[in-house]
């Protein structure tokens, strides 16, 4: 499947009702109803607050693939992409698509944590991280996912997430726009057959992403934690792959990253449907740089702070705040120091001028505002391109 074909399919099948970062069960209700007109959609459980958790099934092939998204409520990019994928599989007549549906049965939980999605929080309504609940199964959402895993009996699992803007792909000035992980299944980090399969698929996805965002793909550390869902499913012998949707320049709505995730989802089902992942050397996985935390949203370089003699760099990270059903990005001053080893998604040169707070007050860690005074002139810390409306 060529890149141009992927782009064309995306443009034809992008779910127009979904946009931005705040995606809730109410917002996906209409796309879900449209999907239900063409394939099986069933409610497989409820959240702790009683919201429905739904399961989409497409295809009738022998290879069974399970995707779940928004396990963390404020990580919605992959939810948009799985609906784009559903539209593609249900509305396209290309031979490739028909081949996927005849060789694979695809199960999708588009939103595992609807309570967290409504609150725009990582954790669920009981403040539990569902991705650390694989053993205790203390939450209804965790129990729903486990029952789905046990009944659907997947041959491949895809755990779909978003990551923060802090991550770089290695130590280079490149954001980790997409990250992957083939979770380990024991303390020894054994390279088992199922883990090799996951690594081969990731290597194929990295080849694709290298055509689009060269240098912007990373992998996570593979330390073992049996409480994590991916590690647990891997330990059961099922190849499991973690997706992390990250930051691309000025794409705080994560609409371009949405396309990249869609491309990876589509490529994944192709690799599995025709078994071509078996021809990809799993060792290529180890060539992907490991994520580092080297980015800040804004860095002001060579600034003078009131009553201080030395020039410093000011590093701001955006807080994501839900307000009136919208996400607002509020810059917070996180670091005051020489930040030579850090990169900013947006960098401003103060050139030795004094930089102060909105009222001319001296800046301190924790300062919150959309702008600062740079030599007594207003300098915006965010623009229309990095705010969500």
mmCIF file of N, CA and C in Angstrom, residues 44-45 53-57 64-68 71 105 107-109 112 133-135 137 140-159 183 185 194 226 228-241:
data_model
loop_
_atom_site.group_PDB
_atom_site.id
_atom_site.type_symbol
_atom_site.label_atom_id
_atom_site.label_comp_id
_atom_site.label_asym_id
_atom_site.label_seq_id
_atom_site.Cartn_x
_atom_site.Cartn_y
_atom_site.Cartn_z
ATOM 1 N N UNK A 44 -20.653 -3.495 25.808
ATOM 2 C CA UNK A 44 -20.058 -4.627 26.526
ATOM 3 C C UNK A 44 -19.876 -4.337 28.006
ATOM 4 N N UNK A 45 -20.325 -3.171 28.454
ATOM 5 C CA UNK A 45 -20.202 -2.847 29.869
ATOM 6 C C UNK A 45 -20.458 -1.385 30.123
ATOM 7 N N UNK A 53 -19.787 1.437 27.545
ATOM 8 C CA UNK A 53 -18.533 1.093 26.866
ATOM 9 C C UNK A 53 -18.918 0.171 25.714
ATOM 10 N N UNK A 54 -18.582 0.579 24.503
ATOM 11 C CA UNK A 54 -19.041 -0.113 23.301
ATOM 12 C C UNK A 54 -17.912 -0.861 22.600
ATOM 13 N N UNK A 55 -18.312 -1.825 21.811
ATOM 14 C CA UNK A 55 -17.378 -2.677 21.070
ATOM 15 C C UNK A 55 -17.838 -2.771 19.622
ATOM 16 N N UNK A 56 -16.940 -2.415 18.710
ATOM 17 C CA UNK A 56 -17.199 -2.480 17.274
ATOM 18 C C UNK A 56 -16.502 -3.712 16.716
ATOM 19 N N UNK A 57 -17.182 -4.464 15.868
ATOM 20 C CA UNK A 57 -16.547 -5.616 15.227
ATOM 21 C C UNK A 57 -16.729 -5.521 13.721
ATOM 22 N N UNK A 64 -7.468 -12.330 14.443
ATOM 23 C CA UNK A 64 -8.281 -11.478 15.308
ATOM 24 C C UNK A 64 -7.417 -10.377 15.917
ATOM 25 N N UNK A 65 -7.828 -9.127 15.691
ATOM 26 C CA UNK A 65 -7.060 -7.953 16.108
ATOM 27 C C UNK A 65 -7.924 -7.119 17.038
ATOM 28 N N UNK A 66 -7.395 -6.793 18.222
ATOM 29 C CA UNK A 66 -8.132 -5.995 19.198
ATOM 30 C C UNK A 66 -7.450 -4.643 19.403
ATOM 31 N N UNK A 67 -8.219 -3.567 19.203
ATOM 32 C CA UNK A 67 -7.765 -2.204 19.477
ATOM 33 C C UNK A 67 -8.594 -1.641 20.638
ATOM 34 N N UNK A 68 -7.964 -0.911 21.538
ATOM 35 C CA UNK A 68 -8.742 -0.126 22.495
ATOM 36 C C UNK A 68 -8.099 1.250 22.652
ATOM 37 N N UNK A 71 -8.123 4.676 27.017
ATOM 38 C CA UNK A 71 -7.977 4.098 28.347
ATOM 39 C C UNK A 71 -7.678 5.211 29.343
ATOM 40 N N UNK A 105 -10.666 -10.392 11.635
ATOM 41 C CA UNK A 105 -11.790 -9.900 12.427
ATOM 42 C C UNK A 105 -11.228 -8.845 13.374
ATOM 43 N N UNK A 107 -11.720 -6.035 16.265
ATOM 44 C CA UNK A 107 -12.528 -5.560 17.382
ATOM 45 C C UNK A 107 -11.974 -4.258 17.915
ATOM 46 N N UNK A 108 -12.845 -3.294 18.166
ATOM 47 C CA UNK A 108 -12.407 -1.960 18.603
ATOM 48 C C UNK A 108 -13.253 -1.504 19.786
ATOM 49 N N UNK A 109 -12.598 -1.162 20.879
ATOM 50 C CA UNK A 109 -13.241 -0.412 21.961
ATOM 51 C C UNK A 109 -12.816 1.043 21.770
ATOM 52 N N UNK A 112 -12.551 3.400 26.266
ATOM 53 C CA UNK A 112 -12.612 2.525 27.431
ATOM 54 C C UNK A 112 -12.923 3.292 28.712
ATOM 55 N N UNK A 133 -3.968 -1.290 36.345
ATOM 56 C CA UNK A 133 -5.001 -2.058 37.045
ATOM 57 C C UNK A 133 -5.176 -3.445 36.435
ATOM 58 N N UNK A 134 -4.165 -3.905 35.699
ATOM 59 C CA UNK A 134 -4.306 -5.164 34.970
ATOM 60 C C UNK A 134 -4.365 -6.374 35.886
ATOM 61 N N UNK A 135 -3.751 -6.281 37.056
ATOM 62 C CA UNK A 135 -3.749 -7.414 37.983
ATOM 63 C C UNK A 135 -4.927 -7.365 38.949
ATOM 64 N N UNK A 137 -7.691 -5.534 38.790
ATOM 65 C CA UNK A 137 -9.007 -5.400 38.144
ATOM 66 C C UNK A 137 -10.014 -4.782 39.107
ATOM 67 N N UNK A 140 -14.440 -1.181 37.062
ATOM 68 C CA UNK A 140 -15.345 -1.780 36.082
ATOM 69 C C UNK A 140 -14.758 -1.747 34.681
ATOM 70 N N UNK A 141 -14.095 -0.637 34.344
ATOM 71 C CA UNK A 141 -13.523 -0.517 32.994
ATOM 72 C C UNK A 141 -12.449 -1.566 32.758
ATOM 73 N N UNK A 142 -11.631 -1.833 33.773
ATOM 74 C CA UNK A 142 -10.594 -2.858 33.659
ATOM 75 C C UNK A 142 -11.220 -4.235 33.470
ATOM 76 N N UNK A 143 -12.296 -4.485 34.196
ATOM 77 C CA UNK A 143 -12.988 -5.763 34.077
ATOM 78 C C UNK A 143 -13.604 -5.934 32.691
ATOM 79 N N UNK A 144 -14.129 -4.842 32.127
ATOM 80 C CA UNK A 144 -14.703 -4.898 30.777
ATOM 81 C C UNK A 144 -13.631 -5.274 29.765
ATOM 82 N N UNK A 145 -12.458 -4.629 29.854
ATOM 83 C CA UNK A 145 -11.387 -4.927 28.907
ATOM 84 C C UNK A 145 -10.920 -6.369 29.048
ATOM 85 N N UNK A 146 -10.768 -6.856 30.285
ATOM 86 C CA UNK A 146 -10.309 -8.233 30.476
ATOM 87 C C UNK A 146 -11.322 -9.226 29.923
ATOM 88 N N UNK A 147 -12.601 -9.004 30.188
ATOM 89 C CA UNK A 147 -13.629 -9.911 29.657
ATOM 90 C C UNK A 147 -13.636 -9.898 28.134
ATOM 91 N N UNK A 148 -13.419 -8.713 27.554
ATOM 92 C CA UNK A 148 -13.350 -8.614 26.101
ATOM 93 C C UNK A 148 -12.148 -9.397 25.567
ATOM 94 N N UNK A 149 -11.020 -9.261 26.210
ATOM 95 C CA UNK A 149 -9.809 -9.987 25.823
ATOM 96 C C UNK A 149 -10.048 -11.495 25.893
ATOM 97 N N UNK A 150 -10.670 -11.935 26.974
ATOM 98 C CA UNK A 150 -10.886 -13.368 27.170
ATOM 99 C C UNK A 150 -11.893 -13.935 26.169
ATOM 100 N N UNK A 151 -12.916 -13.168 25.835
ATOM 101 C CA UNK A 151 -13.962 -13.684 24.939
ATOM 102 C C UNK A 151 -13.600 -13.514 23.467
ATOM 103 N N UNK A 152 -12.969 -12.389 23.122
ATOM 104 C CA UNK A 152 -12.614 -12.132 21.730
ATOM 105 C C UNK A 152 -11.416 -12.971 21.294
ATOM 106 N N UNK A 153 -10.531 -13.278 22.245
ATOM 107 C CA UNK A 153 -9.344 -14.104 22.000
ATOM 108 C C UNK A 153 -8.494 -13.543 20.850
ATOM 109 N N UNK A 154 -7.952 -12.333 21.035
ATOM 110 C CA UNK A 154 -7.199 -11.702 19.942
ATOM 111 C C UNK A 154 -5.877 -12.413 19.663
ATOM 112 N N UNK A 155 -5.465 -12.325 18.410
ATOM 113 C CA UNK A 155 -4.125 -12.764 18.016
ATOM 114 C C UNK A 155 -3.127 -11.614 18.091
ATOM 115 N N UNK A 156 -3.643 -10.374 18.081
ATOM 116 C CA UNK A 156 -2.818 -9.172 18.176
ATOM 117 C C UNK A 156 -3.594 -8.130 18.978
ATOM 118 N N UNK A 157 -2.880 -7.383 19.822
ATOM 119 C CA UNK A 157 -3.496 -6.315 20.622
ATOM 120 C C UNK A 157 -2.801 -4.988 20.358
ATOM 121 N N UNK A 158 -3.603 -3.919 20.311
ATOM 122 C CA UNK A 158 -3.089 -2.562 20.120
ATOM 123 C C UNK A 158 -3.649 -1.662 21.217
ATOM 124 N N UNK A 159 -2.747 -1.161 22.044
ATOM 125 C CA UNK A 159 -3.068 -0.312 23.192
ATOM 126 C C UNK A 159 -2.774 1.136 22.787
ATOM 127 N N UNK A 183 5.781 -4.173 24.520
ATOM 128 C CA UNK A 183 5.986 -4.386 25.962
ATOM 129 C C UNK A 183 6.674 -5.715 26.241
ATOM 130 N N UNK A 185 7.365 -9.028 28.797
ATOM 131 C CA UNK A 185 6.427 -9.886 29.516
ATOM 132 C C UNK A 185 7.033 -10.545 30.738
ATOM 133 N N UNK A 194 6.094 -13.959 20.383
ATOM 134 C CA UNK A 194 5.041 -12.947 20.264
ATOM 135 C C UNK A 194 5.606 -11.537 20.345
ATOM 136 N N UNK A 226 3.862 -5.893 35.459
ATOM 137 C CA UNK A 226 2.742 -6.783 35.169
ATOM 138 C C UNK A 226 1.399 -6.104 35.441
ATOM 139 N N UNK A 228 0.638 -3.264 34.204
ATOM 140 C CA UNK A 228 0.301 -2.578 32.958
ATOM 141 C C UNK A 228 -0.388 -3.564 32.015
ATOM 142 N N UNK A 229 -1.417 -3.090 31.358
ATOM 143 C CA UNK A 229 -2.222 -3.973 30.520
ATOM 144 C C UNK A 229 -1.394 -4.589 29.396
ATOM 145 N N UNK A 230 -0.557 -3.778 28.736
ATOM 146 C CA UNK A 230 0.245 -4.299 27.636
ATOM 147 C C UNK A 230 1.188 -5.395 28.075
ATOM 148 N N UNK A 231 1.849 -5.210 29.218
ATOM 149 C CA UNK A 231 2.760 -6.225 29.744
ATOM 150 C C UNK A 231 1.994 -7.502 30.075
ATOM 151 N N UNK A 232 0.796 -7.327 30.653
ATOM 152 C CA UNK A 232 0.001 -8.503 31.022
ATOM 153 C C UNK A 232 -0.433 -9.285 29.782
ATOM 154 N N UNK A 233 -0.968 -8.592 28.781
ATOM 155 C CA UNK A 233 -1.413 -9.291 27.575
ATOM 156 C C UNK A 233 -0.234 -9.934 26.843
ATOM 157 N N UNK A 234 0.909 -9.243 26.841
ATOM 158 C CA UNK A 234 2.104 -9.841 26.232
ATOM 159 C C UNK A 234 2.485 -11.122 26.975
ATOM 160 N N UNK A 235 2.342 -11.102 28.305
ATOM 161 C CA UNK A 235 2.699 -12.276 29.103
ATOM 162 C C UNK A 235 1.781 -13.459 28.814
ATOM 163 N N UNK A 236 0.626 -13.184 28.217
ATOM 164 C CA UNK A 236 -0.300 -14.244 27.838
ATOM 165 C C UNK A 236 -0.024 -14.760 26.426
ATOM 166 N N UNK A 237 1.077 -14.321 25.839
ATOM 167 C CA UNK A 237 1.491 -14.829 24.542
ATOM 168 C C UNK A 237 0.873 -14.137 23.354
ATOM 169 N N UNK A 238 0.231 -12.979 23.576
ATOM 170 C CA UNK A 238 -0.410 -12.240 22.490
ATOM 171 C C UNK A 238 0.462 -11.052 22.100
ATOM 172 N N UNK A 239 0.927 -10.978 20.849
ATOM 173 C CA UNK A 239 1.715 -9.815 20.429
ATOM 174 C C UNK A 239 0.934 -8.522 20.702
ATOM 175 N N UNK A 240 1.537 -7.640 21.485
ATOM 176 C CA UNK A 240 0.862 -6.423 21.921
ATOM 177 C C UNK A 240 1.725 -5.219 21.577
ATOM 178 N N UNK A 241 1.078 -4.178 21.052
ATOM 179 C CA UNK A 241 1.791 -2.983 20.591
ATOM 180 C C UNK A 241 1.170 -1.760 21.220
#
